[in-house]
Amino acid sequence: DQQVKQNSPSLSVQEGRISILNCDYTNSMFDYFLWYKKYPAEGPTFLISISSIKDKNEDGRFTVFLNKSAKHLSLHIVPSQPGDSAVYFCAGMDVNTGTASKLTFGTGTRLQVTL
Amino acid sequence: DTGVSQDPRHKITKRGQNVTFRCDPISEHNRLYWYRQTLGQGPEFLTYFQNEAQLEKSRLLSDRFSAERPKGSFSTLEIQRTEQGDSAMYLCASSPGTSGGFYNEQFFGPGTRLTVL
């Protein structure tokens, strides 16, 4: 079963505009969420995270919003830059299992920022 | 560079051969993870080490797969009798665990791309 879903495989945004990437999850045990960015032939790079006790976390041009009741989170990038073009993965984690705290990833959204 | 490193970056092998990959985590990170990523998918969890102890294995990790972290530092992932379905990107990640500012964040290496012919 796909516990983390990114329903938009791709997104194209003009430079300077806002990029909004969405993510839905089904596992109610997830209490920590992370966004990673991935360039071709490289490993995922950590971008921003949010704990379930918060509904917003901001870091520079990147903001993550969490709606627990809807089991939905989104990543906002403002303003979008050509260097943001990459595949973005959303991941959930159950911190309180006391074991692995493994990440469960979505399938990714490919963002293209055009000039 | 103090990031996670993996070796080799690419491996091409014939079906039935054994392969071994190495991961060097960020220094002093006591948690180490292996993931596998296939085309069009996100990374999938394979196994996890806390120091030298292997604490969890995914059902994706068949008995042909074995991982070690002998001294709690670097780790190896071995695949015996490779099959074409093993072709994937194998990613290693580390995290500080119970110390450090990024308790839950995992930092990934560049991956090893395996092609089984």
PDB file of C-alpha atoms in Angstrom, chain A residues 1-2 32 34 36 38 41-46 49 89 93 95 99-108, chain B residues 9 31 33 35 37 40-45 48 56 59 89 91 102-111:
ATOM      1  CA  ASP A   1       0.000   0.000   0.000  1.00  0.00           C
ATOM      2  CA  GLN A   2       1.185   3.480  -0.823  1.00  0.00           C
ATOM      3  CA  TYR A  32       7.406  13.765  11.353  1.00  0.00           C
ATOM      4  CA  LEU A  34      10.521  15.622   5.477  1.00  0.00           C
ATOM      5  CA  TYR A  36      13.994  15.945  -0.093  1.00  0.00           C
ATOM      6  CA  LYS A  38      16.941  14.970  -5.899  1.00  0.00           C
ATOM      7  CA  ALA A  41      22.540  10.681 -10.580  1.00  0.00           C
ATOM      8  CA  GLU A  42      22.709  12.081  -7.043  1.00  0.00           C
ATOM      9  CA  GLY A  43      21.284  11.020  -3.720  1.00  0.00           C
ATOM     10  CA  PRO A  44      18.332  12.876  -2.172  1.00  0.00           C
ATOM     11  CA  THR A  45      19.245  16.113  -0.410  1.00  0.00           C
ATOM     12  CA  PHE A  46      17.384  17.074   2.754  1.00  0.00           C
ATOM     13  CA  SER A  49      11.052  19.059   7.785  1.00  0.00           C
ATOM     14  CA  PHE A  89      10.147  13.629  -2.522  1.00  0.00           C
ATOM     15  CA  MET A  93       8.301   8.940   9.701  1.00  0.00           C
ATOM     16  CA  VAL A  95       9.313   8.747  15.435  1.00  0.00           C
ATOM     17  CA  THR A  99      13.044   1.354  16.385  1.00  0.00           C
ATOM     18  CA  ALA A 100      14.169   2.388  12.970  1.00  0.00           C
ATOM     19  CA  SER A 101      12.490   5.711  12.357  1.00  0.00           C
ATOM     20  CA  LYS A 102      12.689   4.694   8.751  1.00  0.00           C
ATOM     21  CA  LEU A 103      11.458   7.023   6.062  1.00  0.00           C
ATOM     22  CA  THR A 104       8.490   6.148   3.874  1.00  0.00           C
ATOM     23  CA  PHE A 105       8.720   8.076   0.630  1.00  0.00           C
ATOM     24  CA  GLY A 106       6.231   9.151  -1.978  1.00  0.00           C
ATOM     25  CA  THR A 107       6.893   8.628  -5.674  1.00  0.00           C
ATOM     26  CA  GLY A 108       8.116  12.154  -6.236  1.00  0.00           C
TER      27      GLY A 108
ATOM     28  CA  ARG B   9      29.011   4.724  -7.878  1.00  0.00           C
ATOM     29  CA  ARG B  31      22.328   5.412  12.677  1.00  0.00           C
ATOM     30  CA  TYR B  33      20.128   3.082   6.693  1.00  0.00           C
ATOM     31  CA  TYR B  35      17.319   2.126   0.781  1.00  0.00           C
ATOM     32  CA  GLN B  37      15.197   3.157  -5.488  1.00  0.00           C
ATOM     33  CA  GLY B  40       9.731   6.164 -11.073  1.00  0.00           C
ATOM     34  CA  GLN B  41       9.599   5.254  -7.401  1.00  0.00           C
ATOM     35  CA  GLY B  42      10.751   6.841  -4.202  1.00  0.00           C
ATOM     36  CA  PRO B  43      13.449   5.205  -2.104  1.00  0.00           C
ATOM     37  CA  GLU B  44      12.272   2.096  -0.220  1.00  0.00           C
ATOM     38  CA  PHE B  45      13.664   1.109   3.153  1.00  0.00           C
ATOM     39  CA  TYR B  48      18.814  -0.089   9.570  1.00  0.00           C
ATOM     40  CA  GLU B  56      15.380  -3.868  11.413  1.00  0.00           C
ATOM     41  CA  ARG B  59      10.663  -7.841   3.801  1.00  0.00           C
ATOM     42  CA  MET B  89      19.937   2.595  -7.175  1.00  0.00           C
ATOM     43  CA  LEU B  91      21.183   4.490  -1.324  1.00  0.00           C
ATOM     44  CA  PHE B 102      19.002  17.059  13.202  1.00  0.00           C
ATOM     45  CA  TYR B 103      17.629  14.208  15.245  1.00  0.00           C
ATOM     46  CA  ASN B 104      15.275  12.828  12.635  1.00  0.00           C
ATOM     47  CA  GLU B 105      16.819  13.978   9.397  1.00  0.00           C
ATOM     48  CA  GLN B 106      18.644  11.404   7.329  1.00  0.00           C
ATOM     49  CA  PHE B 107      21.473  12.465   5.073  1.00  0.00           C
ATOM     50  CA  PHE B 108      21.924  10.464   1.908  1.00  0.00           C
ATOM     51  CA  GLY B 109      24.953   9.453  -0.078  1.00  0.00           C
ATOM     52  CA  PRO B 110      25.125   9.654  -3.882  1.00  0.00           C
ATOM     53  CA  GLY B 111      24.046   6.043  -4.294  1.00  0.00           C
TER      54      GLY B 111
END
